[in-house]
Short mmCIF file of C-alpha atoms and ligand atoms in Angstrom, two decimals:
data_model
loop_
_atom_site.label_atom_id
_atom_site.label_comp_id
_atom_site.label_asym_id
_atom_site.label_seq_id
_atom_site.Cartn_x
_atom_site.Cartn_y
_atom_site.Cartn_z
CA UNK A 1 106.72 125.47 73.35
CA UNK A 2 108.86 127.54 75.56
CA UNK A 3 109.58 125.87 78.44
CA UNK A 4 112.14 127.37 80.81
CA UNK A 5 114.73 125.07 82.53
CA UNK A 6 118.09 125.84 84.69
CA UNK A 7 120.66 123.84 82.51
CA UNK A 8 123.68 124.89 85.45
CA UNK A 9 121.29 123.78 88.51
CA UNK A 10 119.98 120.87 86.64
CA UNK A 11 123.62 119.58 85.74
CA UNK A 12 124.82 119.70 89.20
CA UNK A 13 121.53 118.09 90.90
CA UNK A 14 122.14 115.13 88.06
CA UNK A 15 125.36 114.74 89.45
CA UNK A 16 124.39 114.47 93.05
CA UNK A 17 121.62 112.37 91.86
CA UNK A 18 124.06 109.96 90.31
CA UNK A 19 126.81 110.02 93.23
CA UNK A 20 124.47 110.03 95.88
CA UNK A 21 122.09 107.32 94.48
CA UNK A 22 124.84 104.88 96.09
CA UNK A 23 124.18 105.12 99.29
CA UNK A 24 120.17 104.75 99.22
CA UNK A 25 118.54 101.34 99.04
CA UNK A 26 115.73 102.51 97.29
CA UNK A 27 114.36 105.94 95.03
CA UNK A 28 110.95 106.99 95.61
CA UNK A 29 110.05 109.18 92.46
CA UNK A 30 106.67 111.79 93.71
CA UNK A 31 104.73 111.81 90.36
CA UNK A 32 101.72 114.22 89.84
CA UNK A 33 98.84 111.80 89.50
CA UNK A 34 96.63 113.63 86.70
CA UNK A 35 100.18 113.52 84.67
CA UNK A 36 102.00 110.48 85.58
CA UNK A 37 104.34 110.51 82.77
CA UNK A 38 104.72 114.03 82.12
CA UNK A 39 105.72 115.03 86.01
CA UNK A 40 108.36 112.29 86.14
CA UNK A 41 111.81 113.18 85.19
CA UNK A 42 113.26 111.14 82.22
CA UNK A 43 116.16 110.48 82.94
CA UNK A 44 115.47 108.70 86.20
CA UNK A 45 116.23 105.20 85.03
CA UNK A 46 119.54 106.38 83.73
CA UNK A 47 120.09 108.30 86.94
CA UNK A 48 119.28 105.44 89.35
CA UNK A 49 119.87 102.33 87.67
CA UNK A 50 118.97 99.04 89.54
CA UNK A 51 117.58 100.74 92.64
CA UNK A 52 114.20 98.90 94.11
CA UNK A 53 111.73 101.91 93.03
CA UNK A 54 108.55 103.33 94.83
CA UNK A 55 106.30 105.37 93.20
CA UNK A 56 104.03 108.07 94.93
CA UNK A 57 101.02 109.07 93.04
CA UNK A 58 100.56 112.36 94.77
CA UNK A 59 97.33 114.64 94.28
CA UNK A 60 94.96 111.41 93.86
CA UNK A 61 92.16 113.98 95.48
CA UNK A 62 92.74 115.87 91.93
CA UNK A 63 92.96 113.12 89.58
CA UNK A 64 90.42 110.88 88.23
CA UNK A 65 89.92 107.92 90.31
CA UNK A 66 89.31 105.40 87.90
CA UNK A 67 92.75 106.54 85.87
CA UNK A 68 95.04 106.56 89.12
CA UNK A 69 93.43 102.84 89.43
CA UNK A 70 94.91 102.08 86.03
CA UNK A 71 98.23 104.06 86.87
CA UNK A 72 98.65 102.14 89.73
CA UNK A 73 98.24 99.48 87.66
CA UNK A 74 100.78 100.70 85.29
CA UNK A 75 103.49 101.40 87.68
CA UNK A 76 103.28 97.58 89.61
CA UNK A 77 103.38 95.70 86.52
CA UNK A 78 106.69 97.92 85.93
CA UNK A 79 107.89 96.25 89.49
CA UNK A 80 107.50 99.36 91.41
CA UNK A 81 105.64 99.66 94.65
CA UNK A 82 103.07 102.09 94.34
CA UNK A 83 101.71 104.12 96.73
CA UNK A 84 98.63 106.74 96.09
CA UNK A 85 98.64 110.12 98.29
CA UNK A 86 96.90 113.15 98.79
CA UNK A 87 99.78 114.81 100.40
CA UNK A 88 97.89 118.15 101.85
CA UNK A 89 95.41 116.55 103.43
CA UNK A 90 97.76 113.09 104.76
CA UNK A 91 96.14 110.61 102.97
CA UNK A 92 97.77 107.42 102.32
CA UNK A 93 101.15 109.71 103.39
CA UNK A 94 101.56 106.88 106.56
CA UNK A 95 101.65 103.82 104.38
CA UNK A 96 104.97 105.35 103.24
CA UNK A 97 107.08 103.65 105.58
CA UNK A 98 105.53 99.96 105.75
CA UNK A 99 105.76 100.10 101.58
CA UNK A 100 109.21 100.95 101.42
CA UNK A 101 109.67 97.99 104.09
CA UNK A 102 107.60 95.38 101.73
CA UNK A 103 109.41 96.74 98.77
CA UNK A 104 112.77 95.72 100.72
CA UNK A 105 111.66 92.85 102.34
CA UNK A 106 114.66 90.53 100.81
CA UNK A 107 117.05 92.89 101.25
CA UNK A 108 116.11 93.52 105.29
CA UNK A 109 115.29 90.18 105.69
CA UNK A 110 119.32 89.37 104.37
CA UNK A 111 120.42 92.06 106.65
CA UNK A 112 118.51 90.43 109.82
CA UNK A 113 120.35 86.96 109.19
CA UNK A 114 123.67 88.64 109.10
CA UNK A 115 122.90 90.02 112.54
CA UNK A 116 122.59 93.49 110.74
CA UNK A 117 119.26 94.38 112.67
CA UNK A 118 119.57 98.16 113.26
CA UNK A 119 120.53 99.04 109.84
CA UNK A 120 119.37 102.43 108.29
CA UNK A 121 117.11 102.25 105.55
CA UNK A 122 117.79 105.29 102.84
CA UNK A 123 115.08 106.44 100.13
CA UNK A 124 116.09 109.03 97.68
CA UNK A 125 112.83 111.08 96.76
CA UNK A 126 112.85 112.70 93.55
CA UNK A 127 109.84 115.26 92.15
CA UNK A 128 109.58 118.31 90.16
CA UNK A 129 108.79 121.06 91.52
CA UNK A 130 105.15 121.82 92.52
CA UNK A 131 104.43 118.06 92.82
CA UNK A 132 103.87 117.87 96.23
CA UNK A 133 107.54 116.62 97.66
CA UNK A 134 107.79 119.11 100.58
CA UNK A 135 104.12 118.51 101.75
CA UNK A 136 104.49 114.96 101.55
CA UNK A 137 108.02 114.40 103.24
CA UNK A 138 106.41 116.80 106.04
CA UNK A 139 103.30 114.67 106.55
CA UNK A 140 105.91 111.34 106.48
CA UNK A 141 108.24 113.01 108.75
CA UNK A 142 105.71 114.36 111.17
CA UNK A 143 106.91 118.06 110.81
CA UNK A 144 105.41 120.98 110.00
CA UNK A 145 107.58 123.29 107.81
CA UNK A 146 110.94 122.54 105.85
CA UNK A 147 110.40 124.03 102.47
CA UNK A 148 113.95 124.60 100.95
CA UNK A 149 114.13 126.56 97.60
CA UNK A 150 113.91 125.38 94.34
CA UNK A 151 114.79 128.86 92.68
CA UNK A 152 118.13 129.20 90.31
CA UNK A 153 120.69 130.40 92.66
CA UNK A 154 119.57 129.30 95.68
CA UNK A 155 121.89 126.76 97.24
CA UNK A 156 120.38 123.77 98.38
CA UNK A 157 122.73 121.24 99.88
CA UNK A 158 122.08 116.90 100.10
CA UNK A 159 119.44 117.00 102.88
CA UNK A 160 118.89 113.90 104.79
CA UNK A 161 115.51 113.97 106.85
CA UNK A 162 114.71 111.24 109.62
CA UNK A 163 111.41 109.41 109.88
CA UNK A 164 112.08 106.95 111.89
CA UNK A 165 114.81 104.80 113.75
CA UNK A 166 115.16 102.78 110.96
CA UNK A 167 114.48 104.89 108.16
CA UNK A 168 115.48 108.22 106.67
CA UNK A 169 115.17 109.99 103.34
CA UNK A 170 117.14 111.64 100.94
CA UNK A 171 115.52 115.15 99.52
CA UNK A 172 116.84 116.42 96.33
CA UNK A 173 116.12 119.44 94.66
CA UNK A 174 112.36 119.61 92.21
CA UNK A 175 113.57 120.72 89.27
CA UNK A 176 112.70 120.22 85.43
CA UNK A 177 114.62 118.41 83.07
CA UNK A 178 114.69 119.78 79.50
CA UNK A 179 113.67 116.59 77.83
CA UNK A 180 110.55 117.48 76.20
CA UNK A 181 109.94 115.09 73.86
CA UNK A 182 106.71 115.89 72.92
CA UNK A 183 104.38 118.90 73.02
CA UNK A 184 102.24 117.46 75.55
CA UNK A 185 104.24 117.18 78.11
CA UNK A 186 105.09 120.66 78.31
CA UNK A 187 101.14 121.32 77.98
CA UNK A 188 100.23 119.26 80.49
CA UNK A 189 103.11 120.34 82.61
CA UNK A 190 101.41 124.13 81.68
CA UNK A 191 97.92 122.95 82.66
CA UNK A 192 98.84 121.51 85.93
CA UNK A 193 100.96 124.75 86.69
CA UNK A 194 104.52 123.05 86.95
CA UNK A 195 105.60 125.84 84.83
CA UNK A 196 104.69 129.62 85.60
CA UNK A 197 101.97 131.05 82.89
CA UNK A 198 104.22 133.90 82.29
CA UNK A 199 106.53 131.88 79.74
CA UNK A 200 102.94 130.66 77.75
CA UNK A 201 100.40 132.17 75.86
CA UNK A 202 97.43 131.52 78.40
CA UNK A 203 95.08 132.01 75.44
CA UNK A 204 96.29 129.30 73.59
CA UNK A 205 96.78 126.98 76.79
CA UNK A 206 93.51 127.10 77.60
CA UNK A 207 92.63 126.29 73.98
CA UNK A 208 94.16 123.36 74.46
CA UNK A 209 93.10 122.56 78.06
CA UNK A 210 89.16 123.01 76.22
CA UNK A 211 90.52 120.51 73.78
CA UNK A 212 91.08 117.61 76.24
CA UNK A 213 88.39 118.25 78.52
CA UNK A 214 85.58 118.33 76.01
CA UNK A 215 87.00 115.06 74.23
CA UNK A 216 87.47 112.99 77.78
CA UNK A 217 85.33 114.90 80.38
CA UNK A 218 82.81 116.57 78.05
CA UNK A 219 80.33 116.13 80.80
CA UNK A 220 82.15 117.67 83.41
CA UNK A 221 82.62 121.00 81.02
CA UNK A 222 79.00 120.97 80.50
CA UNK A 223 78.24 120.91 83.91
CA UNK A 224 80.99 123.49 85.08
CA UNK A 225 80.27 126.59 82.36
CA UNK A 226 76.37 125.20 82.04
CA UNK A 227 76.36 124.49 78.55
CA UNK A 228 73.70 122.37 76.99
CA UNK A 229 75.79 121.09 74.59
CA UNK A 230 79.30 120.80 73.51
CA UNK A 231 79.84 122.40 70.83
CA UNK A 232 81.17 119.73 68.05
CA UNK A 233 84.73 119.34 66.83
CA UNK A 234 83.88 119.87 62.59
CA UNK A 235 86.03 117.56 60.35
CA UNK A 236 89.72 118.50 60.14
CA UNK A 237 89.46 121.36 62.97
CA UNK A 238 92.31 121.37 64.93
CA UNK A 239 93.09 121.07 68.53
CA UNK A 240 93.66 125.15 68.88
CA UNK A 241 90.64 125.56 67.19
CA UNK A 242 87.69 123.96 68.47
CA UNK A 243 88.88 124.49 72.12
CA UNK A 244 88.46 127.89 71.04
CA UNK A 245 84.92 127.39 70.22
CA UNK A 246 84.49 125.58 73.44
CA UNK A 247 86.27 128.77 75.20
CA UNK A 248 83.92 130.92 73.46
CA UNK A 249 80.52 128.88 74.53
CA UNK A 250 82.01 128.71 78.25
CA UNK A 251 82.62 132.66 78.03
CA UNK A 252 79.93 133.66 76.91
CA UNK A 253 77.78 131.52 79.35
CA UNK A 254 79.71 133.23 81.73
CA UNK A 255 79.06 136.42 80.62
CA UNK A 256 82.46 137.45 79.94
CA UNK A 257 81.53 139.85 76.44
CA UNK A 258 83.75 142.59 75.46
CA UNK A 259 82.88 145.11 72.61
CA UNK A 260 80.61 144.09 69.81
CA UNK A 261 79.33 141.17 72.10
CA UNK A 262 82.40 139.33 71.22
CA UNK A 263 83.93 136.88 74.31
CA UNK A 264 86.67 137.86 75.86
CA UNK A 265 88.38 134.37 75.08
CA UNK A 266 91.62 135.43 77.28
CA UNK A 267 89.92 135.80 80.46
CA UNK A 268 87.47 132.81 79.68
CA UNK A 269 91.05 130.78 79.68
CA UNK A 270 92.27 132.37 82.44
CA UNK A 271 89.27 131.42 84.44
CA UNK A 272 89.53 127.89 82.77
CA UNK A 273 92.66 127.30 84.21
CA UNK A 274 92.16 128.73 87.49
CA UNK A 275 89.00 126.47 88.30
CA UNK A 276 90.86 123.61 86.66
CA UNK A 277 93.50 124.33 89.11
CA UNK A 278 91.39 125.13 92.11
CA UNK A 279 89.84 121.64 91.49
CA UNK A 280 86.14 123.32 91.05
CA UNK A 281 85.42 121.52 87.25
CA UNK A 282 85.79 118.06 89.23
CA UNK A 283 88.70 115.74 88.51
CA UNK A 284 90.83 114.76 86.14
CA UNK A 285 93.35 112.70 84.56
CA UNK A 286 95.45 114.17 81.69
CA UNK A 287 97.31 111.47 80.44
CA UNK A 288 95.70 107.31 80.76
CA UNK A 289 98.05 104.44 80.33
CA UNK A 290 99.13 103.54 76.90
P1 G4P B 1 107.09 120.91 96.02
O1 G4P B 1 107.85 120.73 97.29
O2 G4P B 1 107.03 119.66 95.20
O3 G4P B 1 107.52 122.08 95.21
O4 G4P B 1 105.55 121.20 96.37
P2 G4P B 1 104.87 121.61 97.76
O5 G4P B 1 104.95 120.49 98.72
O6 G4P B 1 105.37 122.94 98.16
O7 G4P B 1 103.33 121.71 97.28
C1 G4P B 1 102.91 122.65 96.35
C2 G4P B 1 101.43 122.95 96.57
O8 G4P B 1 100.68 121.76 96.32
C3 G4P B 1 101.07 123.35 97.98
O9 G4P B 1 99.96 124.23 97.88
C4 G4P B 1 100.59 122.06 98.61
O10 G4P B 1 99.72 122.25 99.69
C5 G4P B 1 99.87 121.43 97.44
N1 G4P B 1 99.80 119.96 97.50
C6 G4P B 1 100.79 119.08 97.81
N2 G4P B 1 100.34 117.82 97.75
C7 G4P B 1 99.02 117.89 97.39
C8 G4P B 1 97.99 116.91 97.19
O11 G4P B 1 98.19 115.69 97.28
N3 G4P B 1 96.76 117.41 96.85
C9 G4P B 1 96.51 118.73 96.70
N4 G4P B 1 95.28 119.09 96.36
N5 G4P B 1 97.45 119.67 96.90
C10 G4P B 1 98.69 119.25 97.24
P3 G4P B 1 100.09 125.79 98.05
O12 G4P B 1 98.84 126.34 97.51
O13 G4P B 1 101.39 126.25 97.50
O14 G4P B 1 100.17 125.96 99.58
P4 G4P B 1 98.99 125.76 100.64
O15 G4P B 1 97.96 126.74 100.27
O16 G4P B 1 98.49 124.35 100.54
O17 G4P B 1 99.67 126.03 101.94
#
């Protein structure tokens, strides 16, 4: 799969990443929370080795509660302090501060016996784009506006952004890394809209999309295109393949018919991706714990 990246933007955000990661006591990587894995940039322990870690599971109103319990899971028995959020609407967004304290307890607590009190308290945040990072550093900051751009081109110097006397944050620029190791990733990456449809073939994306959701949510795909029954996956039918049954069924409940009452299977997975998007099929996780 095609997945555009920025290899001259993405070199010289590494490099900031790696000088700058110094002079922060902690990094708090913003992970989408339907694709934990996928949404977090792999070269982040590399990148910020040793640093106490928070993770943000942002978007927890679009992910399946019972997998962001088991991610949270995940992520603490890695050491990290976890925090879930639904950014837009400020949920869970003003534990922020009081978990980056606990997760530097020792440290502050060394600081206060050598009479160091006042000291700043630095967080480098780290996201891809589209994750959330601007909403959520707003609703931590208490401000309203500060998107910078992401886009190629676009300078965006170190920006430091106070939350309090005693703490303040380190934004970096969301971009991708070109480490996909495996094709989901850059599906699920695709299905969440991290990447713009116009590099993929939204056909076969929503193919795929089908796939998942009638194998792990087959009752929420019933219930969204009002289908009695799902379709079944025949022996040795592939991934592309049966969610193109499934795209079919959903179209032509829909009513979506072109020429010779065929479905027009394009717009179905346009739709598909849209309302999986828009969060009106329910929601979902895309990726569960190993
Ligand atoms: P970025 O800096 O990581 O690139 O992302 P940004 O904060 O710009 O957020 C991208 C979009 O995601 C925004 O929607 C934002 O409102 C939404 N968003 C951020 N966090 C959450 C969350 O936890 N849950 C949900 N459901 N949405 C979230 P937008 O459509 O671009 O703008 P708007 O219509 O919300 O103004």
């Amino acid at each position: 799969m095609n997945i555009q990246w920025y290899p001259g933007h993405m070199t010289k955000t590494r490099r900031m990443i790696v000088d700058q990661v110094k002079h922060v006591d902690a990094v708090c990587e913003i992970l989408d929370s339907r694709i934990p894995i996928s949404s977090r940039n792999p070269d982040v322990d590399d990148m910020t080795a040793g640093k106490p870690r928070l993770v943000v599971l942002n978007r927890v109103d679009q992910a399946d509660p019972e997998a962001t319990k088991r991610w949270a899971a995940y992520f603490r028995a890695k050491g990290y302090a976890v925090l879930e959020s639904d950014a837009k609407s400020g949920i869970g967004t003003a534990k922020f501060s009081a978990a980056v304290r606990e997760l530097l307890a020792e440290k502050l607590q060394a600081y206060a016996e050598k009479g160091q009190v006042g000291r700043m308290v630095r967080v480098m945040i780290l996201g891809i784009p589209n994750v959330g990072k601007s909403t959520f550093i707003n609703k931590v900051a208490g401000r309203k506006t500060a998107k910078t751009e992401d886009r190629p081109g676009v300078t965006r110097s170190k920006q430091w952004v106070p939350i309090d006397k005693g703490l303040e944050l380190l934004d970096t620029p969301g971009i991708l890394w070109p480490k996909f190791e495996d094709q989901s990733v850059g599906l699920n990456l695709a299905f969440t809209g991290a990447v713009k449809d116009d590099i993929l073939d939204i056909e076969t994306l929503g193919c795929h999309l089908m796939t998942y959701l009638g194998e792990n949510y087959p009752d929420a795909l019933k219930a969204g295109y009002k289908l009695t029954a799902i379709p079944e996956r025949e022996e040795e039918e592939n991934d592309v393949a049966w969610g193109y049954r499934l795209l079919e069924a959903a179209g032509r409940r829909r009513g979506f018919l072109i020429s010779g009452g065929e479905v027009d299977t394009e717009r179905m997975a346009k739709i598909l991706l849209d309302e999986f998007r828009g969060g009106k099929l329910g929601r979902f996780t895309l990726e569960m714990p190993q």
